[in-house]
C-alpha atoms as an extended CHARMM CRD file, in Angstrom:
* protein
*
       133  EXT
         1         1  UNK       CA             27.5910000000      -41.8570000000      -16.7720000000  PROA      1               0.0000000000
         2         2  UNK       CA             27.6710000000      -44.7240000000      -19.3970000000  PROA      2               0.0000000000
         3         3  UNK       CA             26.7900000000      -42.7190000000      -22.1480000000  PROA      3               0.0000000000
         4         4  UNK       CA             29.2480000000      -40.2020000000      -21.2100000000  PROA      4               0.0000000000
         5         5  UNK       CA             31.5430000000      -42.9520000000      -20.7410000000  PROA      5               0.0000000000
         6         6  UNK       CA             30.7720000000      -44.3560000000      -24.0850000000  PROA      6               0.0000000000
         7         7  UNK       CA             30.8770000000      -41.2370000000      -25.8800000000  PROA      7               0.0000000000
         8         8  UNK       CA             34.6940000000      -40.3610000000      -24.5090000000  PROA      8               0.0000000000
         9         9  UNK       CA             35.6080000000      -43.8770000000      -25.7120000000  PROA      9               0.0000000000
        10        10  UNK       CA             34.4730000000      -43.7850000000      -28.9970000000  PROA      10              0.0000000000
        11        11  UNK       CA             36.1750000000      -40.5390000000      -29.4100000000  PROA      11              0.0000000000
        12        12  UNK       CA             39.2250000000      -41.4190000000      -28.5010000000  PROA      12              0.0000000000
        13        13  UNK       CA             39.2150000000      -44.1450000000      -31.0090000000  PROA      13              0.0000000000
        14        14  UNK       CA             38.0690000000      -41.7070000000      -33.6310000000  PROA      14              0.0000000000
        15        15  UNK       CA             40.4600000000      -39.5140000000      -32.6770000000  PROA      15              0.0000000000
        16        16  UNK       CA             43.5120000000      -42.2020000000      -33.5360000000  PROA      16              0.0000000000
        17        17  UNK       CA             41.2490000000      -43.3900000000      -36.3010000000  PROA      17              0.0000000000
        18        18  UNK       CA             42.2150000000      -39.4950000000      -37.5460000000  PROA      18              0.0000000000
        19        19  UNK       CA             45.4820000000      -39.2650000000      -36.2430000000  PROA      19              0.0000000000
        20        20  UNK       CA             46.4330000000      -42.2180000000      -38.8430000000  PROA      20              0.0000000000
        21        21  UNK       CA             44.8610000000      -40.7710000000      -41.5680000000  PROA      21              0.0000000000
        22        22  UNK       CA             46.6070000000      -37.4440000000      -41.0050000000  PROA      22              0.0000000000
        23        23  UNK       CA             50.1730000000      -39.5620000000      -41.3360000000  PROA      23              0.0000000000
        24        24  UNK       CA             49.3460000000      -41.6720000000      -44.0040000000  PROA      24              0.0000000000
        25        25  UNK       CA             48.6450000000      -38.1110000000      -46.1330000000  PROA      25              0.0000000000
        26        26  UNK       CA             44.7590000000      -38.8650000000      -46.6340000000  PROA      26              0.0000000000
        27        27  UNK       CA             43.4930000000      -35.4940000000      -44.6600000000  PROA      27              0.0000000000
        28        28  UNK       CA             45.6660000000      -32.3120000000      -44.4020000000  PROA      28              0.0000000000
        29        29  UNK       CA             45.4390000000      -30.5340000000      -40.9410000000  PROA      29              0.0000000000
        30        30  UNK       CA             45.7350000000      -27.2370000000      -40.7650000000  PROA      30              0.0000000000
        31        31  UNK       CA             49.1640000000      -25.6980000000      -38.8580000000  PROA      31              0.0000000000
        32        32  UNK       CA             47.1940000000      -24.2360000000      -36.6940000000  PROA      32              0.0000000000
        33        33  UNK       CA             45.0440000000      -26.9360000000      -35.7020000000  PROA      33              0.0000000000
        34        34  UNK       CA             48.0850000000      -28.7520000000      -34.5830000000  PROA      34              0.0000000000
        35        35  UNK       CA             50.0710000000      -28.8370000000      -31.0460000000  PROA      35              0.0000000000
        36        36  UNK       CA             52.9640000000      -26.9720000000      -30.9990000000  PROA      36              0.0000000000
        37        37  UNK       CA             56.3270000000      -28.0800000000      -32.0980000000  PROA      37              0.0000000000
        38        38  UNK       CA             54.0180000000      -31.1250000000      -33.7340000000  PROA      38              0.0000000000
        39        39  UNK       CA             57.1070000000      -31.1830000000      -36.7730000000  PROA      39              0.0000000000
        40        40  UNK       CA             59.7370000000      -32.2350000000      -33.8660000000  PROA      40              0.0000000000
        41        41  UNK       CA             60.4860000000      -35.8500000000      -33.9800000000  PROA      41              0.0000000000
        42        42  UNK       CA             60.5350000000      -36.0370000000      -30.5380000000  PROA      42              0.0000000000
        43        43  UNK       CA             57.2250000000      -34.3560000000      -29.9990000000  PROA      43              0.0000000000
        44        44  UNK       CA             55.8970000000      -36.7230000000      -32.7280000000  PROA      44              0.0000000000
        45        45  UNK       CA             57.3980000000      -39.6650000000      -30.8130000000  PROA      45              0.0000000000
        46        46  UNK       CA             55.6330000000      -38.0530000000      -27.5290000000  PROA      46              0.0000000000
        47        47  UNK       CA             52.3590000000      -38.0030000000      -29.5990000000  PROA      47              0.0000000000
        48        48  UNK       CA             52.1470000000      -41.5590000000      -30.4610000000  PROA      48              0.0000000000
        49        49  UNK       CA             53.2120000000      -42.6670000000      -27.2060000000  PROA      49              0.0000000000
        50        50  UNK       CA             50.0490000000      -42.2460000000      -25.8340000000  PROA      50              0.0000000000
        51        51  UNK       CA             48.1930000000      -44.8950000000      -28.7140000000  PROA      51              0.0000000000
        52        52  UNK       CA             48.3800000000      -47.9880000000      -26.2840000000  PROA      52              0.0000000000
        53        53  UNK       CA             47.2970000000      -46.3740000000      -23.2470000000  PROA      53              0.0000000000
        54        54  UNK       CA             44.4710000000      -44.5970000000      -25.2020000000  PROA      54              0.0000000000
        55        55  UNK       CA             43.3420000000      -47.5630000000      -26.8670000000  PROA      55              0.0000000000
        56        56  UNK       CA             43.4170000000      -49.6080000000      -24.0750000000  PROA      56              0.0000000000
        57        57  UNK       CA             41.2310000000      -47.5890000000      -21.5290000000  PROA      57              0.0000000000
        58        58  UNK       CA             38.5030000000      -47.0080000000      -24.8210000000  PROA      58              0.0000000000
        59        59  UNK       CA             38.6560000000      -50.5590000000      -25.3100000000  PROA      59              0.0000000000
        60        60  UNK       CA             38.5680000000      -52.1810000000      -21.6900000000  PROA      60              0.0000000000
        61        61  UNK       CA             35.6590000000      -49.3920000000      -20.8610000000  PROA      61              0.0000000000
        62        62  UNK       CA             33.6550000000      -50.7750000000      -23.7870000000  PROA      62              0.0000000000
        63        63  UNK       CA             34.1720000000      -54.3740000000      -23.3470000000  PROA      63              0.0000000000
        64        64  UNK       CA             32.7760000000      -53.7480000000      -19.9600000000  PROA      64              0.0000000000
        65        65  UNK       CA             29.5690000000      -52.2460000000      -20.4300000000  PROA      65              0.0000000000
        66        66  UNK       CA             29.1320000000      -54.1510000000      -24.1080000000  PROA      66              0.0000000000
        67        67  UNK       CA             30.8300000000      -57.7330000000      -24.1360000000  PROA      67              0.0000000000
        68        68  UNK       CA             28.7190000000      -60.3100000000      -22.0150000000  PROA      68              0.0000000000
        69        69  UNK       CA             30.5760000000      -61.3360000000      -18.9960000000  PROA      69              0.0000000000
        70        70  UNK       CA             30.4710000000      -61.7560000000      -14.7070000000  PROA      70              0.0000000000
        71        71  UNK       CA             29.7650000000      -57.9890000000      -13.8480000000  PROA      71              0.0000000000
        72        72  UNK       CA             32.9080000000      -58.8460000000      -11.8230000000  PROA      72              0.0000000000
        73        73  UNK       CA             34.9260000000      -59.2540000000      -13.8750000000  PROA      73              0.0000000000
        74        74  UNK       CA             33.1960000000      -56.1460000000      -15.9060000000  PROA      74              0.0000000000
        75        75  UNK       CA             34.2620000000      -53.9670000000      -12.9760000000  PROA      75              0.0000000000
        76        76  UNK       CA             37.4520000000      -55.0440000000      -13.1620000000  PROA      76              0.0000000000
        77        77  UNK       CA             37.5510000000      -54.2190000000      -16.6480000000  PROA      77              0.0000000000
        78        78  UNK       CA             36.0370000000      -50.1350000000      -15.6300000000  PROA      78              0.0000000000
        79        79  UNK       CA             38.7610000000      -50.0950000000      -13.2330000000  PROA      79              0.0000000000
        80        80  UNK       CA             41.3530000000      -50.6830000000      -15.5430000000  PROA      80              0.0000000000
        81        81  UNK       CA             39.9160000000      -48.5360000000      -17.7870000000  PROA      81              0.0000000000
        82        82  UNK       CA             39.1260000000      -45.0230000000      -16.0140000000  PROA      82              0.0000000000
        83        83  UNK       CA             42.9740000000      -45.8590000000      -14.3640000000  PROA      83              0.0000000000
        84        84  UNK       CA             44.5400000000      -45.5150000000      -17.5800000000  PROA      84              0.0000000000
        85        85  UNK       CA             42.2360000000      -42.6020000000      -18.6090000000  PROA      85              0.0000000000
        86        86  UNK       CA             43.4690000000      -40.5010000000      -15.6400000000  PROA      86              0.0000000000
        87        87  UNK       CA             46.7610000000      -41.1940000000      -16.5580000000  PROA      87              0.0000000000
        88        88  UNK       CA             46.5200000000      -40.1280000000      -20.0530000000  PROA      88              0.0000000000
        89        89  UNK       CA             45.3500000000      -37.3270000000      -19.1920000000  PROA      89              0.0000000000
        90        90  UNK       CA             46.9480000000      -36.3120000000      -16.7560000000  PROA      90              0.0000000000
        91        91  UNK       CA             50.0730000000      -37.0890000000      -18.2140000000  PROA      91              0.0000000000
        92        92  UNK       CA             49.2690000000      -35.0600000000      -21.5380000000  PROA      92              0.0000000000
        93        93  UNK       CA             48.6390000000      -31.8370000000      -18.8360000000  PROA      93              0.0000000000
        94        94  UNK       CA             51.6940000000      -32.4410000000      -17.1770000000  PROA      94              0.0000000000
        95        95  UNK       CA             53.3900000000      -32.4260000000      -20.2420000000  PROA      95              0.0000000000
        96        96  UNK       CA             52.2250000000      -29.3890000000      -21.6740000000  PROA      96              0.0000000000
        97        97  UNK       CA             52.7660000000      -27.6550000000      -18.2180000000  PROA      97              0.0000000000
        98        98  UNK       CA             56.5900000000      -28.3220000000      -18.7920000000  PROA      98              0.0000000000
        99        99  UNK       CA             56.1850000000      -27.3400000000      -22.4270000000  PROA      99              0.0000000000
       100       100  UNK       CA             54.6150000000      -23.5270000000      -20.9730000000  PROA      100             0.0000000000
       101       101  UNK       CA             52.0970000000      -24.3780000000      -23.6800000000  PROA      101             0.0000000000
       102       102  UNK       CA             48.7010000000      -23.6040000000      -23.2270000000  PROA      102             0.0000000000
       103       103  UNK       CA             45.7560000000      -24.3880000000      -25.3800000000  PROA      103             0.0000000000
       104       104  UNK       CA             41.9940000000      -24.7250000000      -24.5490000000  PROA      104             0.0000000000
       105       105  UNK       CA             41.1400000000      -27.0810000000      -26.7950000000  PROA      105             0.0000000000
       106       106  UNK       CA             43.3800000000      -29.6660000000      -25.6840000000  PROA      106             0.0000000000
       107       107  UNK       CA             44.1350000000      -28.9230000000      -21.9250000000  PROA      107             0.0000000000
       108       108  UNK       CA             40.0150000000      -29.2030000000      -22.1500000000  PROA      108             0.0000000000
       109       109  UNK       CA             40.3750000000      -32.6680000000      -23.5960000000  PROA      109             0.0000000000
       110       110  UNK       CA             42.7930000000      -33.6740000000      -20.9780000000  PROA      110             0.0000000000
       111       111  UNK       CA             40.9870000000      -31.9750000000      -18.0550000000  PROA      111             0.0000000000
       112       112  UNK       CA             37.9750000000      -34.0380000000      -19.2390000000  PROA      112             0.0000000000
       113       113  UNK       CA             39.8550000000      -37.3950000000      -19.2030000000  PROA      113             0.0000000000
       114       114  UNK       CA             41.0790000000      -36.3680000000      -15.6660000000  PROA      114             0.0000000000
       115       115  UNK       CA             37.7550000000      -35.1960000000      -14.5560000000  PROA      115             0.0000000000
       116       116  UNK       CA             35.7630000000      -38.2870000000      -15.7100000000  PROA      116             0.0000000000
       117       117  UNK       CA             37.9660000000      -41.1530000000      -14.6950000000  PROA      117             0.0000000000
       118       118  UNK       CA             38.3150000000      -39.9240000000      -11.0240000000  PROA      118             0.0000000000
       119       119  UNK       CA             34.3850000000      -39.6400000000      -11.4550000000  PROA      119             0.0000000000
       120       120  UNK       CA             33.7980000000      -42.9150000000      -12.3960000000  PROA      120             0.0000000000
       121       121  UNK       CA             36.3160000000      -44.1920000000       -9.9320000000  PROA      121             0.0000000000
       122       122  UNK       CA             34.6870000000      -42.3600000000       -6.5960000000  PROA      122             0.0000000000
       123       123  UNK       CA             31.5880000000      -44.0150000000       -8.1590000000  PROA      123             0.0000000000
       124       124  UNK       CA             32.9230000000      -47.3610000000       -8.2340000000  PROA      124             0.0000000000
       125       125  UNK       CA             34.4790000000      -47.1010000000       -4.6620000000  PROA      125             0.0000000000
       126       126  UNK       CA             31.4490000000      -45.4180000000       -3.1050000000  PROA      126             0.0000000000
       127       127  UNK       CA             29.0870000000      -48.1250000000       -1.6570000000  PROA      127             0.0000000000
       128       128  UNK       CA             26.3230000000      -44.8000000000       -1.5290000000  PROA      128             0.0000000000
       129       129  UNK       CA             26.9410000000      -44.5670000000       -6.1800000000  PROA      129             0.0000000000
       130       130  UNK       CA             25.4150000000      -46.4920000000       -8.7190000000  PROA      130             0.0000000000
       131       131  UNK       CA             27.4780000000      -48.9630000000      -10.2630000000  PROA      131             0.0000000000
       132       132  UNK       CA             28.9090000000      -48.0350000000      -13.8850000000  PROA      132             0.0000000000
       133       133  UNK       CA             28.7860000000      -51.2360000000      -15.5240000000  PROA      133             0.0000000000
């Protein structure tokens, strides 16, 4: 679960790490490759809204299986973490589901945030599961 964990995190970093380049001009993305309507302002605006909450869950999940401290306060940390995951994703779903836009690539992505943050939660809050951190 750690690696797994990890491996999310990471990606979502890379993933904004891309998303940047794409606006400062540095990598051209195919039209295609893009979610729809991704020209609208306000889809743009929708887009970037979810930078914070993205950054923070990759972040807090890292810092709590990498940076020395209490493993108390490192659960904490999880916590915080897969809470903001599940709502990032499930926020991106819900918003597509009002859009009537369906794409497997990123309802996948979503479904996976979803998926592995209520994972790692039941984990943390089941005295039978391994801790994550």
């Amino acid at each position: 679960m750690k690696i797994v964990l990890t491996v999310t995190e990471v990606g979502m970093l890379i993933y904004w790490g891309f998303a940047s380049v794409v606006v400062l001009g540095w990598v051209i993305v195919a039209p295609d490759a893009m979610y729809p309507d991704y020209r609208n302002p306000l889809i743009v605006i929708w887009n970037w809204s979810f930078l914070p909450i993205d950054i923070l869950f990759a972040l807090c999940g890292l810092a709590a299986r990498f940076v020395p401290m209490a493993p108390e306060r490192a659960v904490v940390l999880q916590i915080v973490s897969l809470t903001l995951m599940f709502c990032a994703g499930l926020m991106a779903l819900s918003f597509w589901v009002l859009q009537c836009w369906f794409d497997i690539a990123w309802w996948a992505v979503n479904a996976w945030l979803v998926v592995l943050s209520l994972t790692g939660l039941l984990r943390i809050f089941c005295p039978s599961e391994r801790p994550l951190v």
